[in-house]
Amino acid sequence: MGGPLIQCQDVWKRYGKKEALRGLNLTLESGKIVGLLGPNGSGKTTLIKVLNGLLCPEHGTVLIDGEAPGTYTKSIISYLPDKPYFAGWMKVSDLFDFFGDFYMDFDRERAEQMCKALLIDTSLKMKTLSKGTKEKVQLILVMSRRAKLYLLDEPIAGVDPAARDFILSTILNNYNQDGTVLISTHLISDVERVLDEVVFIQNGQVVRQELVDDIREKEGKSVDELFREVFRTIPYGGGEW
Amino acid sequence: MLAKLIKYDIKSMSRTFIPMWVLTPVIAIMLSLSMRGMVTTSRMTPAESFVVARNGMISMVMGLLFLGVIIGLVVMTIMFIIQRFWNGLLKEEGYLMFTLPVETWELITAKGLSATFVTCISMADAVFACLMLALFSAEVVLNSLARIWNGLMEDLFKAGPVFMFNLVLLIFLVILSVAQSIYHVYAAMALGQLFEGHRVLGSCVSYVGISIAVSVVTNIIASVTSWILPNSWTYDVWYYMNHSAEVMGLVYLLLMILYTVLQIVVYHVVTERILSTKLNLE
């Protein structure tokens, strides 16, 4: 369609009295791996759910590839939530059938190859798999799509360093090069090497958006160092202890 | 896409329900057969009395089992309706379903149709089980049942086309009523998810609230209808003397079908609007 892939203008989302997004503005282009970085509770997951259409904002405009969240945007977004979302009775092969039925861009062959490489038996039911294997299956399904936009919510949270490497290499080796990958995380040092651009989010607002190379060049710092600087918490109201 | 959604819903429910649907008539037949040995006479030997008493125990166990299976079927059906919507759309599985490239109305319709299908099959299964209970019972019972059945069939053949049509409409109304009850639950759950942090309580309150509102509206409509149409409550004897009661039944059935369809449409629209514009998968 041309133009930016993601456009958010003055987006507000509340949970009761708590404001999760407070007039958030964001524009992202295609063909990049972008880190959505921010401390816990900064609004990362809420933003991803708004982009997905899982949450309806109270105010503001959200456009994905020029369209508001709906059937078209869902057909071009591949979403990895921060928790397992499959019914336990389904076999891995059932999930392949399911994705094949609903997503035109699902590459079943690729998914099967990845399962084979990881020695995952596709005839097993999801409820019989370990937590780690479930997460791997979920990642395989998401990355086997030729999507325009991948929204990955905390893909490396709660896994050991070896598994983090596997997840990141799976993302790097399988994403659609013409699409954009938006990875939300607060584990900066692990993802830094794969990112082209970073978006810092705090209190429901984008506080900084920059190319990773520019940060290194201008600031002479790594993204991790800059993150710690931007989001430094001041204990006990700034008093010494 | 709707057909694909229904396919997955039917697949998910079949693994739970098919064993139950098979088990219910089988238990009914076993209960029926066990009751055959309970026929007693006054000239029984002690050994025969022992057999009868033993058979009585077996029948009691089978009876309890049958009752348990029927209750299980009812409870499972209700749980299925609630769970498939709640877990399938408003909990973690909702992350998958609401990110599929399908319209919200298709998700609701798929759930509604599959839940109606399951409930109707469960009802038919319970009726079939009762029929099995009768067919395999003692000859005395079977003969009297056969007499009642033959009488019913004769009446049916004698009845006019309007009566037969009414019968078909009645079955249709029962199916629609099942769908209406299901959509009532869906609308309550959709409203309930708006109560942040108290979704279950919100759903229960919404269900009761909707029930009261519908009851008030139904009473108003019933009052209006009774003024317009002649009915048995207002002793419109003159009408029955001059018109066929079958035609009267037809009019009332058509009105009830219309009202039930209207309720389904309202519940569906409410559910669809809430999930389309106020979806809150926290």
Short mmCIF file of C-alpha atoms in Angstrom, two decimals:
data_model
loop_
_atom_site.label_atom_id
_atom_site.label_comp_id
_atom_site.label_asym_id
_atom_site.label_seq_id
_atom_site.Cartn_x
_atom_site.Cartn_y
_atom_site.Cartn_z
CA MET A 1 0.00 0.00 0.00
CA GLY A 2 2.99 2.39 0.41
CA GLY A 3 3.48 4.80 3.31
CA PRO A 4 4.34 3.82 6.86
CA LEU A 5 3.48 0.33 8.05
CA ILE A 6 2.39 1.46 11.52
CA GLN A 7 0.86 4.84 12.32
CA CYS A 8 -0.40 5.64 15.81
CA GLN A 9 -1.68 9.10 16.60
CA ASP A 10 -2.66 10.30 20.06
CA VAL A 11 -3.65 6.81 21.25
CA TRP A 12 -5.15 6.52 24.73
CA LYS A 13 -5.99 3.31 26.58
CA ARG A 14 -7.14 3.01 30.19
CA TYR A 15 -7.56 0.03 32.52
CA GLY A 16 -10.02 1.39 35.02
CA LYS A 17 -8.30 4.46 36.47
CA LYS A 18 -4.83 3.46 35.23
CA GLU A 19 -3.76 5.01 31.93
CA ALA A 20 -1.71 2.42 30.02
CA LEU A 21 -1.28 4.53 26.85
CA ARG A 22 -1.29 8.30 27.19
CA GLY A 23 -1.50 10.00 23.82
CA LEU A 24 1.03 7.68 22.18
CA ASN A 25 2.39 8.65 18.76
CA LEU A 26 4.42 6.23 16.66
CA THR A 27 5.34 5.76 13.00
CA LEU A 28 7.24 2.73 11.74
CA GLU A 29 8.38 1.88 8.23
CA SER A 30 8.61 -1.54 6.57
CA GLY A 31 11.66 -3.78 6.37
CA LYS A 32 13.14 -3.32 9.83
CA ILE A 33 13.64 -5.16 13.09
CA VAL A 34 12.49 -2.77 15.77
CA GLY A 35 12.86 -3.10 19.52
CA LEU A 36 9.95 -1.83 21.60
CA LEU A 37 11.82 -1.17 24.81
CA GLY A 38 10.57 -0.03 28.15
CA PRO A 39 10.40 -1.04 31.81
CA ASN A 40 7.63 -3.25 33.18
CA GLY A 41 4.25 -1.53 33.04
CA SER A 42 5.36 1.05 30.47
CA GLY A 43 2.62 0.03 27.98
CA LYS A 44 4.48 -2.30 25.60
CA THR A 45 1.99 -5.18 25.75
CA THR A 46 -0.96 -2.78 25.62
CA LEU A 47 0.43 -1.14 22.47
CA ILE A 48 0.94 -4.52 20.81
CA LYS A 49 -2.60 -5.59 21.70
CA VAL A 50 -3.98 -2.32 20.33
CA LEU A 51 -2.08 -2.88 17.07
CA ASN A 52 -3.55 -6.40 16.95
CA GLY A 53 -7.09 -5.30 17.62
CA LEU A 54 -7.22 -7.25 20.92
CA LEU A 55 -7.78 -4.00 22.79
CA CYS A 56 -9.82 -1.06 21.57
CA PRO A 57 -8.29 2.31 22.46
CA GLU A 58 -10.56 4.95 23.97
CA HIS A 59 -9.11 7.64 21.74
CA GLY A 60 -6.72 8.05 18.83
CA THR A 61 -5.98 6.64 15.41
CA VAL A 62 -4.24 3.34 14.70
CA LEU A 63 -3.40 2.40 11.12
CA ILE A 64 -1.59 -0.71 9.95
CA ASP A 65 -0.56 -0.56 6.30
CA GLY A 66 -3.02 2.29 5.94
CA GLU A 67 -6.01 0.49 7.51
CA ALA A 68 -7.60 0.42 10.95
CA PRO A 69 -7.28 -2.92 12.83
CA GLY A 70 -9.65 -5.36 11.16
CA THR A 71 -9.77 -8.41 8.93
CA TYR A 72 -7.13 -7.07 6.49
CA THR A 73 -4.63 -6.01 9.17
CA LYS A 74 -5.06 -9.36 10.95
CA SER A 75 -4.20 -11.16 7.71
CA ILE A 76 -0.83 -9.35 7.51
CA ILE A 77 0.12 -9.44 11.21
CA SER A 78 1.79 -12.45 12.80
CA TYR A 79 1.46 -12.17 16.56
CA LEU A 80 3.36 -13.94 19.32
CA PRO A 81 1.67 -13.26 22.67
CA ASP A 82 3.48 -13.33 25.99
CA LYS A 83 1.59 -16.46 27.07
CA PRO A 84 0.47 -19.75 25.45
CA TYR A 85 -2.84 -19.34 23.63
CA PHE A 86 -3.55 -22.74 22.12
CA ALA A 87 -6.17 -25.24 23.27
CA GLY A 88 -4.48 -28.14 25.05
CA TRP A 89 -6.39 -30.82 23.11
CA MET A 90 -4.90 -29.74 19.77
CA LYS A 91 -1.96 -31.64 18.33
CA VAL A 92 0.94 -29.72 16.82
CA SER A 93 -0.19 -30.97 13.40
CA ASP A 94 -3.75 -29.71 14.14
CA LEU A 95 -2.27 -26.27 14.71
CA PHE A 96 -0.51 -26.45 11.36
CA ASP A 97 -3.88 -27.32 9.75
CA PHE A 98 -5.49 -24.44 11.65
CA PHE A 99 -2.91 -21.87 10.55
CA GLY A 100 -3.00 -23.26 6.99
CA ASP A 101 -6.79 -22.85 6.93
CA PHE A 102 -6.88 -19.27 8.14
CA TYR A 103 -3.61 -17.67 7.00
CA MET A 104 -2.86 -17.63 3.29
CA ASP A 105 0.79 -16.77 4.01
CA PHE A 106 1.45 -19.78 6.28
CA ASP A 107 4.31 -21.95 5.04
CA ARG A 108 3.56 -25.41 6.42
CA GLU A 109 6.65 -26.99 4.92
CA ARG A 110 8.87 -24.51 6.73
CA ALA A 111 7.02 -25.14 10.00
CA GLU A 112 7.44 -28.89 9.65
CA GLN A 113 11.13 -28.49 8.85
CA MET A 114 11.66 -26.40 11.97
CA CYS A 115 9.84 -28.96 14.11
CA LYS A 116 11.95 -31.71 12.61
CA ALA A 117 15.15 -29.77 13.30
CA LEU A 118 14.09 -29.31 16.92
CA LEU A 119 12.94 -32.92 17.29
CA ILE A 120 9.36 -31.87 18.07
CA ASP A 121 6.89 -34.67 17.42
CA THR A 122 3.99 -33.06 15.54
CA SER A 123 1.59 -35.85 16.55
CA LEU A 124 1.75 -34.82 20.21
CA LYS A 125 -0.98 -32.82 21.90
CA MET A 126 -0.10 -29.36 23.16
CA LYS A 127 -1.03 -30.25 26.74
CA THR A 128 1.60 -33.02 26.80
CA LEU A 129 4.44 -30.68 25.79
CA SER A 130 6.76 -28.93 28.22
CA LYS A 131 6.47 -25.15 28.67
CA GLY A 132 9.63 -24.58 26.64
CA THR A 133 8.47 -26.80 23.77
CA LYS A 134 5.07 -25.09 23.72
CA GLU A 135 6.83 -21.75 23.36
CA LYS A 136 8.98 -23.13 20.55
CA VAL A 137 5.90 -24.44 18.70
CA GLN A 138 4.22 -21.07 19.11
CA LEU A 139 7.30 -19.28 17.74
CA ILE A 140 7.56 -21.74 14.84
CA LEU A 141 3.93 -21.08 13.87
CA VAL A 142 4.35 -17.32 14.05
CA MET A 143 7.63 -17.24 12.12
CA SER A 144 6.38 -19.65 9.44
CA ARG A 145 4.13 -16.94 8.10
CA ARG A 146 5.23 -14.54 5.36
CA ALA A 147 3.70 -11.65 7.24
CA LYS A 148 4.14 -7.93 6.67
CA LEU A 149 4.31 -7.27 10.39
CA TYR A 150 5.49 -9.55 13.18
CA LEU A 151 4.46 -8.46 16.66
CA LEU A 152 6.50 -10.42 19.20
CA ASP A 153 5.57 -9.73 22.80
CA GLU A 154 8.39 -10.58 25.20
CA PRO A 155 9.62 -13.56 23.14
CA ILE A 156 12.71 -14.10 25.30
CA ALA A 157 11.31 -13.37 28.74
CA GLY A 158 11.52 -16.23 31.20
CA VAL A 159 13.77 -18.50 29.10
CA ASP A 160 17.37 -19.53 29.62
CA PRO A 161 20.20 -17.88 27.61
CA ALA A 162 20.54 -20.87 25.23
CA ALA A 163 16.84 -20.73 24.43
CA ARG A 164 17.13 -16.96 23.88
CA ASP A 165 19.76 -17.58 21.21
CA PHE A 166 17.51 -20.14 19.56
CA ILE A 167 14.55 -17.74 19.57
CA LEU A 168 16.54 -14.84 18.15
CA SER A 169 18.16 -16.97 15.44
CA THR A 170 14.72 -18.38 14.52
CA ILE A 171 13.38 -14.85 14.15
CA LEU A 172 16.39 -13.68 12.13
CA ASN A 173 16.43 -16.69 9.80
CA ASN A 174 12.71 -16.85 9.13
CA TYR A 175 11.12 -13.42 9.05
CA ASN A 176 9.88 -11.93 5.81
CA GLN A 177 12.68 -9.53 4.81
CA ASP A 178 10.15 -7.08 3.34
CA GLY A 179 8.17 -6.99 6.57
CA THR A 180 8.81 -5.40 9.93
CA VAL A 181 9.48 -7.21 13.19
CA LEU A 182 8.48 -5.40 16.37
CA ILE A 183 9.99 -7.09 19.42
CA SER A 184 8.87 -5.94 22.83
CA THR A 185 11.30 -6.65 25.63
CA HIS A 186 13.17 -5.24 28.59
CA LEU A 187 16.11 -7.64 28.09
CA ILE A 188 18.01 -5.22 25.87
CA SER A 189 21.47 -6.74 25.86
CA ASP A 190 20.14 -10.00 24.39
CA VAL A 191 18.25 -8.46 21.48
CA GLU A 192 20.46 -5.46 20.79
CA ARG A 193 22.56 -7.20 18.15
CA VAL A 194 19.52 -7.97 15.95
CA LEU A 195 17.82 -4.55 16.10
CA ASP A 196 17.84 -1.87 13.39
CA GLU A 197 15.79 0.65 15.34
CA VAL A 198 14.57 1.14 18.89
CA VAL A 199 11.46 2.72 20.34
CA PHE A 200 11.67 3.66 24.03
CA ILE A 201 8.31 3.71 25.74
CA GLN A 202 7.58 5.04 29.21
CA ASN A 203 4.30 5.74 31.01
CA GLY A 204 2.36 5.01 27.82
CA GLN A 205 4.27 7.44 25.62
CA VAL A 206 7.10 7.08 23.12
CA VAL A 207 10.02 8.96 24.68
CA ARG A 208 12.65 8.18 22.07
CA GLN A 209 12.80 6.54 18.63
CA GLU A 210 16.12 6.13 16.89
CA LEU A 211 18.20 3.91 14.64
CA VAL A 212 20.58 1.68 16.59
CA ASP A 213 23.56 2.77 14.44
CA ASP A 214 22.78 6.43 15.17
CA ILE A 215 22.73 5.77 18.91
CA ARG A 216 26.14 4.10 18.75
CA GLU A 217 27.53 6.82 16.51
CA LYS A 218 26.12 9.89 18.23
CA GLU A 219 26.06 8.78 21.85
CA GLY A 220 28.94 6.33 21.75
CA LYS A 221 26.87 3.95 23.83
CA SER A 222 25.17 0.63 23.41
CA VAL A 223 21.35 0.52 23.43
CA ASP A 224 21.53 -1.26 26.77
CA GLU A 225 23.58 1.56 28.29
CA LEU A 226 21.25 4.18 26.86
CA PHE A 227 18.21 2.26 28.16
CA ARG A 228 19.67 2.19 31.68
CA GLU A 229 20.33 5.91 31.43
CA VAL A 230 16.85 6.80 30.18
CA PHE A 231 14.97 4.51 32.55
CA ARG A 232 17.21 4.87 35.60
CA THR A 233 15.09 4.47 38.72
CA ILE A 234 15.97 6.69 41.61
CA PRO A 235 15.71 4.72 44.87
CA TYR A 236 14.12 6.31 47.90
CA GLY A 237 13.24 9.51 46.06
CA GLY A 238 16.85 10.28 45.16
CA GLY A 239 18.24 10.10 48.70
CA GLU A 240 21.58 8.42 49.44
CA TRP A 241 21.60 5.09 51.27
CA MET B 1 -14.20 -18.71 6.93
CA LEU B 2 -17.40 -19.32 8.92
CA ALA B 3 -17.47 -22.97 7.80
CA LYS B 4 -13.83 -23.37 8.91
CA LEU B 5 -14.58 -21.86 12.32
CA ILE B 6 -17.58 -24.17 12.77
CA LYS B 7 -15.41 -27.13 11.72
CA TYR B 8 -12.91 -26.40 14.52
CA ASP B 9 -15.65 -25.81 17.10
CA ILE B 10 -17.37 -29.08 16.20
CA LYS B 11 -14.01 -30.85 16.32
CA SER B 12 -13.28 -29.49 19.78
CA MET B 13 -16.64 -30.54 21.18
CA SER B 14 -16.92 -33.94 19.48
CA ARG B 15 -14.09 -35.47 21.51
CA THR B 16 -16.04 -34.70 24.71
CA PHE B 17 -19.60 -35.28 23.60
CA ILE B 18 -19.49 -38.31 21.31
CA PRO B 19 -18.62 -40.73 24.16
CA MET B 20 -21.44 -39.21 26.25
CA TRP B 21 -23.94 -39.47 23.39
CA VAL B 22 -23.05 -43.15 22.92
CA LEU B 23 -23.00 -43.92 26.64
CA THR B 24 -26.46 -42.50 27.45
CA PRO B 25 -28.62 -44.88 25.30
CA VAL B 26 -26.34 -47.82 26.16
CA ILE B 27 -26.92 -47.25 29.90
CA ALA B 28 -30.65 -46.84 29.16
CA ILE B 29 -30.75 -50.24 27.40
CA MET B 30 -28.83 -51.88 30.26
CA LEU B 31 -31.23 -50.36 32.81
CA SER B 32 -34.19 -51.50 30.77
CA LEU B 33 -32.87 -55.06 30.49
CA SER B 34 -32.08 -55.20 34.19
CA MET B 35 -35.66 -54.21 35.03
CA ARG B 36 -37.06 -57.16 33.10
CA GLY B 37 -36.06 -59.52 35.89
CA MET B 38 -38.05 -57.56 38.46
CA VAL B 39 -41.46 -58.96 37.53
CA THR B 40 -42.64 -60.87 40.60
CA THR B 41 -45.44 -63.32 41.30
CA SER B 42 -46.96 -64.43 44.60
CA ARG B 43 -45.92 -68.06 44.05
CA MET B 44 -42.14 -67.63 43.89
CA THR B 45 -39.68 -70.00 45.50
CA PRO B 46 -37.04 -68.50 47.87
CA ALA B 47 -34.44 -68.95 45.14
CA GLU B 48 -36.59 -67.02 42.66
CA SER B 49 -37.15 -64.30 45.26
CA PHE B 50 -33.39 -63.99 45.72
CA VAL B 51 -32.92 -63.57 41.96
CA VAL B 52 -35.63 -60.91 41.87
CA ALA B 53 -34.06 -59.08 44.84
CA ARG B 54 -30.62 -59.24 43.19
CA ASN B 55 -32.05 -57.95 39.93
CA GLY B 56 -33.71 -55.18 41.90
CA MET B 57 -30.32 -54.11 43.26
CA ILE B 58 -28.79 -54.17 39.79
CA SER B 59 -31.72 -52.12 38.46
CA MET B 60 -31.29 -49.58 41.23
CA VAL B 61 -27.58 -49.19 40.42
CA MET B 62 -28.35 -48.94 36.70
CA GLY B 63 -31.11 -46.42 37.43
CA LEU B 64 -28.74 -44.25 39.44
CA LEU B 65 -26.14 -44.59 36.70
CA PHE B 66 -28.70 -43.55 34.06
CA LEU B 67 -29.76 -40.58 36.16
CA GLY B 68 -26.10 -39.66 36.60
CA VAL B 69 -25.44 -39.86 32.87
CA ILE B 70 -28.50 -37.71 32.06
CA ILE B 71 -27.49 -35.11 34.68
CA GLY B 72 -23.91 -35.31 33.37
CA LEU B 73 -25.15 -34.69 29.84
CA VAL B 74 -27.16 -31.63 30.92
CA VAL B 75 -24.32 -30.21 33.05
CA MET B 76 -21.72 -30.90 30.34
CA THR B 77 -23.85 -29.19 27.70
CA ILE B 78 -24.32 -26.07 29.83
CA MET B 79 -20.63 -26.03 30.77
CA PHE B 80 -19.67 -26.49 27.13
CA ILE B 81 -21.77 -23.51 26.03
CA ILE B 82 -20.23 -21.25 28.67
CA GLN B 83 -16.68 -22.57 28.43
CA ARG B 84 -16.40 -22.52 24.63
CA PHE B 85 -17.34 -18.85 24.58
CA TRP B 86 -15.57 -17.74 27.76
CA ASN B 87 -12.30 -19.62 27.26
CA GLY B 88 -12.45 -19.62 23.48
CA LEU B 89 -13.02 -15.89 23.01
CA LEU B 90 -12.57 -13.99 26.26
CA LYS B 91 -9.52 -15.76 27.76
CA GLU B 92 -6.11 -16.82 26.35
CA GLU B 93 -7.60 -18.66 23.35
CA GLY B 94 -9.20 -15.35 22.43
CA TYR B 95 -5.69 -14.09 21.54
CA LEU B 96 -5.70 -16.66 18.77
CA MET B 97 -9.33 -16.29 17.68
CA PHE B 98 -9.40 -12.47 17.61
CA THR B 99 -6.16 -12.30 15.62
CA LEU B 100 -7.57 -14.53 12.87
CA PRO B 101 -8.53 -12.64 9.71
CA VAL B 102 -12.26 -13.17 10.29
CA GLU B 103 -15.10 -10.85 11.26
CA THR B 104 -16.32 -10.79 14.86
CA TRP B 105 -19.83 -11.83 13.79
CA GLU B 106 -18.36 -14.97 12.24
CA LEU B 107 -16.68 -15.92 15.54
CA ILE B 108 -19.96 -15.44 17.45
CA THR B 109 -22.07 -17.22 14.82
CA ALA B 110 -19.69 -20.19 14.75
CA LYS B 111 -19.89 -20.52 18.53
CA GLY B 112 -23.68 -20.04 18.51
CA LEU B 113 -24.35 -22.58 15.77
CA SER B 114 -22.06 -25.25 17.20
CA ALA B 115 -23.47 -24.77 20.72
CA THR B 116 -27.06 -24.99 19.37
CA PHE B 117 -26.12 -28.13 17.44
CA VAL B 118 -24.57 -29.76 20.51
CA THR B 119 -27.54 -28.87 22.73
CA CYS B 120 -30.10 -30.18 20.22
CA ILE B 121 -28.17 -33.41 19.73
CA SER B 122 -27.91 -33.83 23.52
CA MET B 123 -31.67 -33.30 23.85
CA ALA B 124 -32.38 -35.75 21.03
CA ASP B 125 -29.95 -38.20 22.64
CA ALA B 126 -31.80 -37.98 25.98
CA VAL B 127 -35.14 -38.59 24.20
CA PHE B 128 -33.60 -41.49 22.26
CA ALA B 129 -32.26 -42.96 25.53
CA CYS B 130 -35.75 -42.79 27.06
CA LEU B 131 -37.13 -44.49 23.96
CA MET B 132 -34.54 -47.25 24.35
CA LEU B 133 -35.54 -47.55 28.00
CA ALA B 134 -39.11 -48.21 26.86
CA LEU B 135 -38.33 -50.45 23.89
CA PHE B 136 -36.17 -52.85 25.86
CA SER B 137 -38.43 -52.96 28.90
CA ALA B 138 -40.77 -55.78 29.96
CA GLU B 139 -43.42 -56.93 27.51
CA VAL B 140 -46.28 -55.53 29.64
CA VAL B 141 -44.78 -52.04 29.56
CA LEU B 142 -43.85 -52.40 25.91
CA ASN B 143 -47.40 -53.39 24.94
CA SER B 144 -48.99 -50.43 26.69
CA LEU B 145 -46.42 -48.11 25.15
CA ALA B 146 -47.14 -49.58 21.73
CA ARG B 147 -50.87 -48.89 22.25
CA ILE B 148 -50.16 -45.24 23.15
CA TRP B 149 -47.82 -44.91 20.16
CA ASN B 150 -50.38 -46.42 17.74
CA GLY B 151 -53.06 -44.08 19.10
CA LEU B 152 -50.79 -41.09 18.58
CA MET B 153 -49.97 -42.17 15.04
CA GLU B 154 -53.67 -42.63 14.20
CA ASP B 155 -54.45 -39.13 15.53
CA LEU B 156 -51.57 -37.73 13.53
CA PHE B 157 -52.82 -39.30 10.29
CA LYS B 158 -56.34 -38.06 10.96
CA ALA B 159 -55.11 -34.55 11.69
CA GLY B 160 -55.14 -31.97 8.94
CA PRO B 161 -52.16 -30.38 7.21
CA VAL B 162 -52.31 -27.36 9.55
CA PHE B 163 -51.76 -29.59 12.58
CA MET B 164 -48.78 -31.28 10.91
CA PHE B 165 -47.39 -27.90 9.96
CA ASN B 166 -47.82 -26.74 13.56
CA LEU B 167 -45.87 -29.76 14.73
CA VAL B 168 -42.98 -28.87 12.42
CA LEU B 169 -43.15 -25.26 13.60
CA LEU B 170 -43.10 -26.41 17.21
CA ILE B 171 -39.89 -28.37 16.65
CA PHE B 172 -38.43 -25.34 14.88
CA LEU B 173 -39.46 -23.16 17.83
CA VAL B 174 -37.73 -25.53 20.26
CA ILE B 175 -34.48 -25.28 18.24
CA LEU B 176 -34.79 -21.50 18.07
CA SER B 177 -35.43 -21.33 21.81
CA VAL B 178 -32.23 -23.28 22.41
CA ALA B 179 -30.32 -20.79 20.23
CA GLN B 180 -32.00 -17.87 22.00
CA SER B 181 -30.96 -19.21 25.44
CA ILE B 182 -27.39 -19.64 24.19
CA TYR B 183 -27.23 -16.13 22.74
CA HIS B 184 -28.65 -14.79 26.01
CA VAL B 185 -25.64 -16.31 27.82
CA TYR B 186 -23.24 -14.92 25.18
CA ALA B 187 -24.64 -11.39 25.50
CA ALA B 188 -24.30 -11.61 29.30
CA MET B 189 -20.65 -12.74 29.01
CA ALA B 190 -19.86 -10.00 26.47
CA LEU B 191 -21.33 -7.41 28.85
CA GLY B 192 -19.49 -9.06 31.75
CA GLN B 193 -16.07 -8.57 30.13
CA LEU B 194 -16.65 -4.82 30.41
CA PHE B 195 -16.50 -5.12 34.21
CA GLU B 196 -12.72 -4.90 34.60
CA GLY B 197 -11.49 -7.17 37.37
CA HIS B 198 -14.99 -8.57 38.07
CA ARG B 199 -15.83 -10.23 34.78
CA VAL B 200 -17.53 -13.34 36.18
CA LEU B 201 -19.65 -11.34 38.60
CA GLY B 202 -20.40 -8.85 35.82
CA SER B 203 -21.56 -11.68 33.54
CA CYS B 204 -23.86 -13.12 36.22
CA VAL B 205 -25.35 -9.70 36.99
CA SER B 206 -25.79 -9.05 33.25
CA TYR B 207 -27.53 -12.41 32.80
CA VAL B 208 -30.02 -11.64 35.57
CA GLY B 209 -30.48 -8.08 34.29
CA ILE B 210 -31.20 -9.24 30.75
CA SER B 211 -33.61 -11.91 32.08
CA ILE B 212 -35.59 -9.29 34.02
CA ALA B 213 -35.68 -6.92 31.03
CA VAL B 214 -36.83 -9.70 28.68
CA SER B 215 -39.44 -10.84 31.18
CA VAL B 216 -40.90 -7.32 31.39
CA VAL B 217 -40.94 -6.94 27.59
CA THR B 218 -42.47 -10.42 27.17
CA ASN B 219 -45.26 -9.58 29.61
CA ILE B 220 -46.03 -6.34 27.79
CA ILE B 221 -46.09 -8.10 24.42
CA ALA B 222 -48.26 -10.93 25.84
CA SER B 223 -50.74 -8.38 27.20
CA VAL B 224 -50.89 -6.52 23.90
CA THR B 225 -51.25 -9.77 21.96
CA SER B 226 -54.09 -10.96 24.19
CA TRP B 227 -55.99 -7.73 23.48
CA ILE B 228 -55.50 -8.06 19.75
CA LEU B 229 -55.85 -11.82 19.32
CA PRO B 230 -58.56 -13.98 20.87
CA ASN B 231 -57.12 -16.39 23.46
CA SER B 232 -58.11 -18.95 26.00
CA TRP B 233 -57.30 -16.68 28.98
CA THR B 234 -59.93 -14.14 27.94
CA TYR B 235 -62.45 -16.94 27.25
CA ASP B 236 -62.96 -16.10 23.61
CA VAL B 237 -65.27 -19.05 23.27
CA TRP B 238 -67.07 -17.49 20.35
CA TYR B 239 -63.82 -17.54 18.42
CA TYR B 240 -63.17 -21.22 19.04
CA MET B 241 -66.74 -22.03 18.06
CA ASN B 242 -66.28 -20.32 14.71
CA HIS B 243 -62.62 -20.95 13.94
CA SER B 244 -60.28 -23.85 14.03
CA ALA B 245 -58.06 -24.09 17.12
CA GLU B 246 -55.30 -25.28 14.79
CA VAL B 247 -55.29 -21.95 12.97
CA MET B 248 -55.16 -20.21 16.32
CA GLY B 249 -52.16 -22.38 17.29
CA LEU B 250 -50.49 -21.54 14.01
CA VAL B 251 -50.86 -17.80 14.63
CA TYR B 252 -49.41 -18.08 18.14
CA LEU B 253 -46.55 -20.32 16.98
CA LEU B 254 -45.62 -17.88 14.22
CA LEU B 255 -45.69 -14.99 16.68
CA MET B 256 -43.51 -16.87 19.15
CA ILE B 257 -41.05 -17.77 16.39
CA LEU B 258 -40.88 -14.13 15.36
CA TYR B 259 -40.30 -13.01 18.96
CA THR B 260 -37.61 -15.66 19.52
CA VAL B 261 -35.82 -14.70 16.28
CA LEU B 262 -35.99 -11.06 17.34
CA GLN B 263 -34.37 -11.91 20.68
CA ILE B 264 -31.59 -13.87 18.94
CA VAL B 265 -30.91 -10.93 16.61
CA VAL B 266 -30.80 -8.44 19.51
CA TYR B 267 -28.46 -10.66 21.58
CA HIS B 268 -26.23 -11.26 18.55
CA VAL B 269 -25.99 -7.55 17.71
CA VAL B 270 -25.26 -6.62 21.35
CA THR B 271 -22.53 -9.30 21.60
CA GLU B 272 -21.02 -8.37 18.23
CA ARG B 273 -20.97 -4.63 18.94
CA ILE B 274 -19.35 -5.09 22.36
CA LEU B 275 -16.68 -7.48 21.08
CA SER B 276 -15.99 -5.33 18.01
CA THR B 277 -15.74 -1.97 19.72
CA LYS B 278 -15.04 -2.71 23.39
CA LEU B 279 -12.96 -5.87 23.26
CA ASN B 280 -10.87 -6.02 26.40
CA LEU B 281 -8.50 -9.00 26.37
CA GLU B 282 -6.33 -7.83 29.27
#
